[in-house]
PDB file of C-alpha atoms in Angstrom:
ATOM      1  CA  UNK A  18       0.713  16.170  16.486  1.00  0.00           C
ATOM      2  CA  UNK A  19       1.506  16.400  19.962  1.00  0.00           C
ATOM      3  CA  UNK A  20       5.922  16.500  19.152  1.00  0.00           C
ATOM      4  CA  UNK A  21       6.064  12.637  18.666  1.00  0.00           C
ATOM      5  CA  UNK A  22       6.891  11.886  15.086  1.00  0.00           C
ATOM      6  CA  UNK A  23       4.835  10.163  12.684  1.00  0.00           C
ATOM      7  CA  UNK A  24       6.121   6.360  13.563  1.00  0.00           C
ATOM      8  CA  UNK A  25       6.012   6.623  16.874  1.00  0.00           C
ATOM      9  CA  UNK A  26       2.246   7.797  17.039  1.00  0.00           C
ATOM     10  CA  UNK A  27       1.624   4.884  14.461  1.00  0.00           C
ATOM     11  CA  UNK A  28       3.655   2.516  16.948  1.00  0.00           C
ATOM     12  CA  UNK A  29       1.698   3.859  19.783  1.00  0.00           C
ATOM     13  CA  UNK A  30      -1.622   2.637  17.992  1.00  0.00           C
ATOM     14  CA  UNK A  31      -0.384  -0.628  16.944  1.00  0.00           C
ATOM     15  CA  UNK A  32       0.384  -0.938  20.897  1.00  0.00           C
ATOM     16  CA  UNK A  33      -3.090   0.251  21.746  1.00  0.00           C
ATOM     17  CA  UNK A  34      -5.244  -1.806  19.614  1.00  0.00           C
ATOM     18  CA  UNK A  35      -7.668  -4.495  20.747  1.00  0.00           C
ATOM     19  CA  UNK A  36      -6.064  -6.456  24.155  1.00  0.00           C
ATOM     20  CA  UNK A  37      -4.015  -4.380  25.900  1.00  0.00           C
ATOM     21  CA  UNK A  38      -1.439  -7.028  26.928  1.00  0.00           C
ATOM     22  CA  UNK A  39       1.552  -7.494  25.376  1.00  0.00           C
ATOM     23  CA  UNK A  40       3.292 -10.787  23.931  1.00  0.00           C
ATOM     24  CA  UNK A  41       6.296 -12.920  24.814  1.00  0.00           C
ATOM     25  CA  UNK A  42       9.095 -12.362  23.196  1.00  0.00           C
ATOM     26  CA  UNK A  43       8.454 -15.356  21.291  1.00  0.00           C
ATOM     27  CA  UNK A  44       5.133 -14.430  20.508  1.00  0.00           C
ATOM     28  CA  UNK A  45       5.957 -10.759  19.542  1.00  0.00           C
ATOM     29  CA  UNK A  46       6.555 -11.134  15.521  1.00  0.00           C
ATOM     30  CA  UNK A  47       3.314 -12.756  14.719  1.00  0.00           C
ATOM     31  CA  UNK A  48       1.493 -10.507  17.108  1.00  0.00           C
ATOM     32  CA  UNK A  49       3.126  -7.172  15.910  1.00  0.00           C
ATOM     33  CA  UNK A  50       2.353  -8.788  12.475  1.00  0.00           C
ATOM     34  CA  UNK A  51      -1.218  -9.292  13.031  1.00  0.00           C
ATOM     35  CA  UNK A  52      -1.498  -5.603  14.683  1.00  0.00           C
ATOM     36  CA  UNK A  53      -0.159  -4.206  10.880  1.00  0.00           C
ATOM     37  CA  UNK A  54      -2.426  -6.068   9.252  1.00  0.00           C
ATOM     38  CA  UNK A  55      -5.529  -5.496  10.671  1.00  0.00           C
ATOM     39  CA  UNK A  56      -4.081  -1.351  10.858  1.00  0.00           C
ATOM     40  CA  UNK A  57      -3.781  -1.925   7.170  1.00  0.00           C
ATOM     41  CA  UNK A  58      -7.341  -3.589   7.344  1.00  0.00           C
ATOM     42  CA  UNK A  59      -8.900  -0.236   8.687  1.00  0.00           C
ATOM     43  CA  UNK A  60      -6.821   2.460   7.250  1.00  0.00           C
ATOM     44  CA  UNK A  61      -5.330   2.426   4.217  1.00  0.00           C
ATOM     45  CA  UNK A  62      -8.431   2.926   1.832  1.00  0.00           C
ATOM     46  CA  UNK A  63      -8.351   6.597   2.841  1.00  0.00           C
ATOM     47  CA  UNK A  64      -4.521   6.482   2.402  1.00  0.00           C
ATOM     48  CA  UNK A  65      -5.175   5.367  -0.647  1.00  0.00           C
ATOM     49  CA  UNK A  66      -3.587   7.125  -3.915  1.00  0.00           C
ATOM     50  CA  UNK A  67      -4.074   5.830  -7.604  1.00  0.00           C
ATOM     51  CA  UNK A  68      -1.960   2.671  -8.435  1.00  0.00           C
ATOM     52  CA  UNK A  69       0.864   2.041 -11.215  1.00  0.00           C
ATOM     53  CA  UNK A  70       1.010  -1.687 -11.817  1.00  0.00           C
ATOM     54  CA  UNK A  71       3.899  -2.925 -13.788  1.00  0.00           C
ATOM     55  CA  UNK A  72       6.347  -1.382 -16.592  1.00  0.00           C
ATOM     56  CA  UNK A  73       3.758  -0.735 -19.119  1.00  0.00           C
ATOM     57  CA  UNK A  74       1.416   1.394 -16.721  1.00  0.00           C
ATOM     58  CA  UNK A  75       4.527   3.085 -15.233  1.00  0.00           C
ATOM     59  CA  UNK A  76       5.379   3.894 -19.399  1.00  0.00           C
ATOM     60  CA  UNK A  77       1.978   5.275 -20.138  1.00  0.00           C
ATOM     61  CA  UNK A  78       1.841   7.151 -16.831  1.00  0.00           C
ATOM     62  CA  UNK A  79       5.146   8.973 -18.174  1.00  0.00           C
ATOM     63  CA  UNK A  80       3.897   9.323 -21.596  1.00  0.00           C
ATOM     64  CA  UNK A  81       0.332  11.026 -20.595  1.00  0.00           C
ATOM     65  CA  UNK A  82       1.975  12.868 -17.697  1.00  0.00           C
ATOM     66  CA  UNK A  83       4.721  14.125 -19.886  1.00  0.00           C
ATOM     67  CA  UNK A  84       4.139  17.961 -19.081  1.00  0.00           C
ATOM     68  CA  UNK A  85       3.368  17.639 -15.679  1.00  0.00           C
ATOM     69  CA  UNK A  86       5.302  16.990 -12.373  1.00  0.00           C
ATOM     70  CA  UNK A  87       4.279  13.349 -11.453  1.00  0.00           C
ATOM     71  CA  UNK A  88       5.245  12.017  -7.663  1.00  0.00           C
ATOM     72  CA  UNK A  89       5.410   8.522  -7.047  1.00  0.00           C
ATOM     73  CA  UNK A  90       5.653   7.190  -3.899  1.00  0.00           C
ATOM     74  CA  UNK A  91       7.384   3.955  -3.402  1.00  0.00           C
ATOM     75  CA  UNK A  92       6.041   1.597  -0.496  1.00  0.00           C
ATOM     76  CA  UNK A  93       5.035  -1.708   0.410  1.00  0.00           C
ATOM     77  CA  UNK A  94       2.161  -3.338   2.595  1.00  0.00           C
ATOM     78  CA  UNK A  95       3.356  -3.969   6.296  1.00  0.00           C
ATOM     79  CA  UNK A  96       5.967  -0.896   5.994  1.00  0.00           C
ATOM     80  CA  UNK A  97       5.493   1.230   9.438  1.00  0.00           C
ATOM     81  CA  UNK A  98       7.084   4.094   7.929  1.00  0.00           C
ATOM     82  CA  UNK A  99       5.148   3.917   4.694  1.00  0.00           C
ATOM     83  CA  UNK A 100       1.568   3.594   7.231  1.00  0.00           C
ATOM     84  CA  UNK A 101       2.929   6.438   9.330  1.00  0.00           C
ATOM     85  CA  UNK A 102       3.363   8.607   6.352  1.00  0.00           C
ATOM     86  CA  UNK A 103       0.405   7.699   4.627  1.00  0.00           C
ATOM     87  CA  UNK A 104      -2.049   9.925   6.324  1.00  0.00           C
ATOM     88  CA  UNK A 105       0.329  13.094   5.348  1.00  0.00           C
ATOM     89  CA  UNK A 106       1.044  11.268   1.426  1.00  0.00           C
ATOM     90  CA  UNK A 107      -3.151  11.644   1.144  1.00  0.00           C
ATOM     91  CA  UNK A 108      -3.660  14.879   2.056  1.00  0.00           C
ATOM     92  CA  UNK A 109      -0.742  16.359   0.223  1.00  0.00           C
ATOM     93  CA  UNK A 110      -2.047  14.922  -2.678  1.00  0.00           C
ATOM     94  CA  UNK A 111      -5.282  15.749  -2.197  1.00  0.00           C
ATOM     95  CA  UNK A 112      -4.540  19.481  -1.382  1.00  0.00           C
ATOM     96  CA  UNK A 113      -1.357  19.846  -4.045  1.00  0.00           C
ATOM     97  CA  UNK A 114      -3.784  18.545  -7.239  1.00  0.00           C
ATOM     98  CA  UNK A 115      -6.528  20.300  -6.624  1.00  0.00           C
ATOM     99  CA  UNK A 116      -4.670  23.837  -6.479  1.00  0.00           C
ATOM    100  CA  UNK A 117      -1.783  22.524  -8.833  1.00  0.00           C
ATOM    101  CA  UNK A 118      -2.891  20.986 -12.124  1.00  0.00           C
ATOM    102  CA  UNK A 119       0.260  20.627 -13.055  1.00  0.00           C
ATOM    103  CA  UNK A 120       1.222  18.147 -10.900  1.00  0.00           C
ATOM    104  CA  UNK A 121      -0.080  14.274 -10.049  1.00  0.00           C
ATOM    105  CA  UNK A 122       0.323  11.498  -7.753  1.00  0.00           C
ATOM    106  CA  UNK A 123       0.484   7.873  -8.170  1.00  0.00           C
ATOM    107  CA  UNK A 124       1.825   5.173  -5.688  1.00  0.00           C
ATOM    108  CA  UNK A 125       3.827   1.336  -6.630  1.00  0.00           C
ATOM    109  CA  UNK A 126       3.733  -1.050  -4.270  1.00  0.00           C
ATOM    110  CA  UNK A 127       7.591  -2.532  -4.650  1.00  0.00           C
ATOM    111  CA  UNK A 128       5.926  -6.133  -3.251  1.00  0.00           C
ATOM    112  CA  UNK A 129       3.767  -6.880  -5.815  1.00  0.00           C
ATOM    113  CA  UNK A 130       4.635  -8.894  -8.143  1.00  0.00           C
ATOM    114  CA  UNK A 131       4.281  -7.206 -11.211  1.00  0.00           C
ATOM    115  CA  UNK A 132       6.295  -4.099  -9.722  1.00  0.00           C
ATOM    116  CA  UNK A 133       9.498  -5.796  -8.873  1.00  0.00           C
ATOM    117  CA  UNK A 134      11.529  -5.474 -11.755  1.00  0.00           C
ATOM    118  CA  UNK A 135      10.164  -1.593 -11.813  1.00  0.00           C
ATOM    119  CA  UNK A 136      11.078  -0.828  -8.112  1.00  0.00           C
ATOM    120  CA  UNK A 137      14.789  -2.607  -8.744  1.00  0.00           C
ATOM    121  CA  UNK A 138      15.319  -0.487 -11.640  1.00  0.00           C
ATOM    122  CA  UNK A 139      14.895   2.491 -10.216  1.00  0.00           C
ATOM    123  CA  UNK A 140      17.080   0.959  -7.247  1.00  0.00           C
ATOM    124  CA  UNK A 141      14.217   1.936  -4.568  1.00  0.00           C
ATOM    125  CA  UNK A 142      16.182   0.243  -1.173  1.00  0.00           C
ATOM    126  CA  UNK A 143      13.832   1.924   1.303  1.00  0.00           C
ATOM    127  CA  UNK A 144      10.575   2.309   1.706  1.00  0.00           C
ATOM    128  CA  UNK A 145       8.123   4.776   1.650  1.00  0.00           C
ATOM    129  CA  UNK A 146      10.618   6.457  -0.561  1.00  0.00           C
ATOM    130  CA  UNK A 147       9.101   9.322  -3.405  1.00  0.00           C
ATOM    131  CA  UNK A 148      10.601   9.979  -6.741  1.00  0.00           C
ATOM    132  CA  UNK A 149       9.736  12.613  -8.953  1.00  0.00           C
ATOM    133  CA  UNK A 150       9.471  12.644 -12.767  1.00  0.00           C
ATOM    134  CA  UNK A 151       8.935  15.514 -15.477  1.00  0.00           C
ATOM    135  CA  UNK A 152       9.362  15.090 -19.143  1.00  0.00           C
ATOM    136  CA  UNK A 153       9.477  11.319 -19.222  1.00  0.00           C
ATOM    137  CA  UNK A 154      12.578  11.476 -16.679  1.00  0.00           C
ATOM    138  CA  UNK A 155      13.167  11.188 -13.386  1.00  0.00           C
ATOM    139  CA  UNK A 156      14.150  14.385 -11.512  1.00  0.00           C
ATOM    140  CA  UNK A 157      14.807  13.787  -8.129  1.00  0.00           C
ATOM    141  CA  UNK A 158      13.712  12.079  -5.360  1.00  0.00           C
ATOM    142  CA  UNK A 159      12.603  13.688  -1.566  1.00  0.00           C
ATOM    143  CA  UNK A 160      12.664  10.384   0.739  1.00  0.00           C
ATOM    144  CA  UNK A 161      14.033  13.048   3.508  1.00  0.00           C
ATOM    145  CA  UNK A 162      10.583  15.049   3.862  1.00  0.00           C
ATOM    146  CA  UNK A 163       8.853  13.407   6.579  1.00  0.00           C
ATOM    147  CA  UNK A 164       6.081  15.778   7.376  1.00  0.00           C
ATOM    148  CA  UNK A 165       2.836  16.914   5.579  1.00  0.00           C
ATOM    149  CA  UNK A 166       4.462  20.221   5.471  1.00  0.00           C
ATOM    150  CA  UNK A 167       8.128  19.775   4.167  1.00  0.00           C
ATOM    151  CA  UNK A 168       6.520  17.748   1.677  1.00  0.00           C
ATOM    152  CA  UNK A 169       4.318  20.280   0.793  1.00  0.00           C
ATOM    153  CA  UNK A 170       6.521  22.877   0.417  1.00  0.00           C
ATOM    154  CA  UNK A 171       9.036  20.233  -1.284  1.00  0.00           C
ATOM    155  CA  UNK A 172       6.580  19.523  -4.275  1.00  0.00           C
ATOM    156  CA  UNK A 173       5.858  23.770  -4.342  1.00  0.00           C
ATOM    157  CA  UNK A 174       9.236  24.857  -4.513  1.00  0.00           C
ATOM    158  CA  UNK A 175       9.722  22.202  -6.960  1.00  0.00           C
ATOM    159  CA  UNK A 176       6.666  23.411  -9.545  1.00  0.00           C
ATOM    160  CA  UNK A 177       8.293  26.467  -9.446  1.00  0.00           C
ATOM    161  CA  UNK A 178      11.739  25.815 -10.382  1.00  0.00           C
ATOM    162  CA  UNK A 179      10.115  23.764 -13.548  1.00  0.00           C
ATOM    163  CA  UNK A 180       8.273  26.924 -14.384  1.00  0.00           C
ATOM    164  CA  UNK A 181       4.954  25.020 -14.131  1.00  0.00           C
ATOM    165  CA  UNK A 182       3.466  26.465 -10.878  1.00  0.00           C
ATOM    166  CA  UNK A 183      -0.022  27.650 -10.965  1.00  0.00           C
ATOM    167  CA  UNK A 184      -0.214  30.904  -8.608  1.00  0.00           C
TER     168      UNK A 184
END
């Protein structure tokens, strides 16, 4: 990245896209609205990173994941920080499963309905934010990394401190 930070390059390309005019100001919510939807529209299949939907998938996640570190990232459709950080969220996943075995990635979208009571419970206010669990328990949370590399390194350090890093 050329120094700007991960919102405002996504804000840049929401700016960009299709006519290059901008809005009234009374016009401006519905037209920012319709640039995040069709951004969503384009991009977030490859942002894409398995699904928990509802309490009872969340439960079984915990259950089968038991013995390994499982990040779940919090977010919700029209979020610009959640569509800024997806890009990064992908890759880290990507990279940090294949060369950690130990450790998995799911996302919950707080929006949907069958999430709600989920995301409340485990008092998510923000969004994207990422929670970690290990050993059917939450163990922290990282909503303060906001590159692919802090995050990165984030996840690492925290393999190693659970004694289930793969070298």
């Amino acid at each position: 990245m050329d120094g700007k930070s991960a919102i405002a390059t996504l804000l840049e390309k929401l700016l960009h896209m299709g006519k290059p005019e901008l809005p009234s100001d009374q016009d401006w919510p519905q037209w920012f609205d319709s640039r995040l939807e069709e951004y969503e529209r384009q991009n977030l299949k490859e942002m894409h990173i398995p699904e928990i939907v509802g309490e009872e998938d969340f439960e079984r996640k915990l259950r089968e994941h038991k013995d390994k570190l499982m990040v779940i990232k919090f977010w919700k459709h029209k979020c610009v920080p959640c569509l800024a950080y997806g890009p990064f969220m992908k890759k880290a996943s990507v990279t940090l499963q294949s060369e950690q075995p130990d450790c998995v990635f799911y996302s919950l979208d707080i929006k949907r309905d069958e999430n709600r009571s989920l995301s409340m419970w485990q008092r998510i206010t923000g969004t994207p934010t990422v929670q970690y669990f290990y050993g059917h328990r939450q163990i922290g949370h990282c909503v303060e990394e906001t590159s692919y590399e802090a995050f990165t390194s984030h996840v690492r350090r925290t393999l190693a401190a659970l004694g289930i890093a793969k070298e």
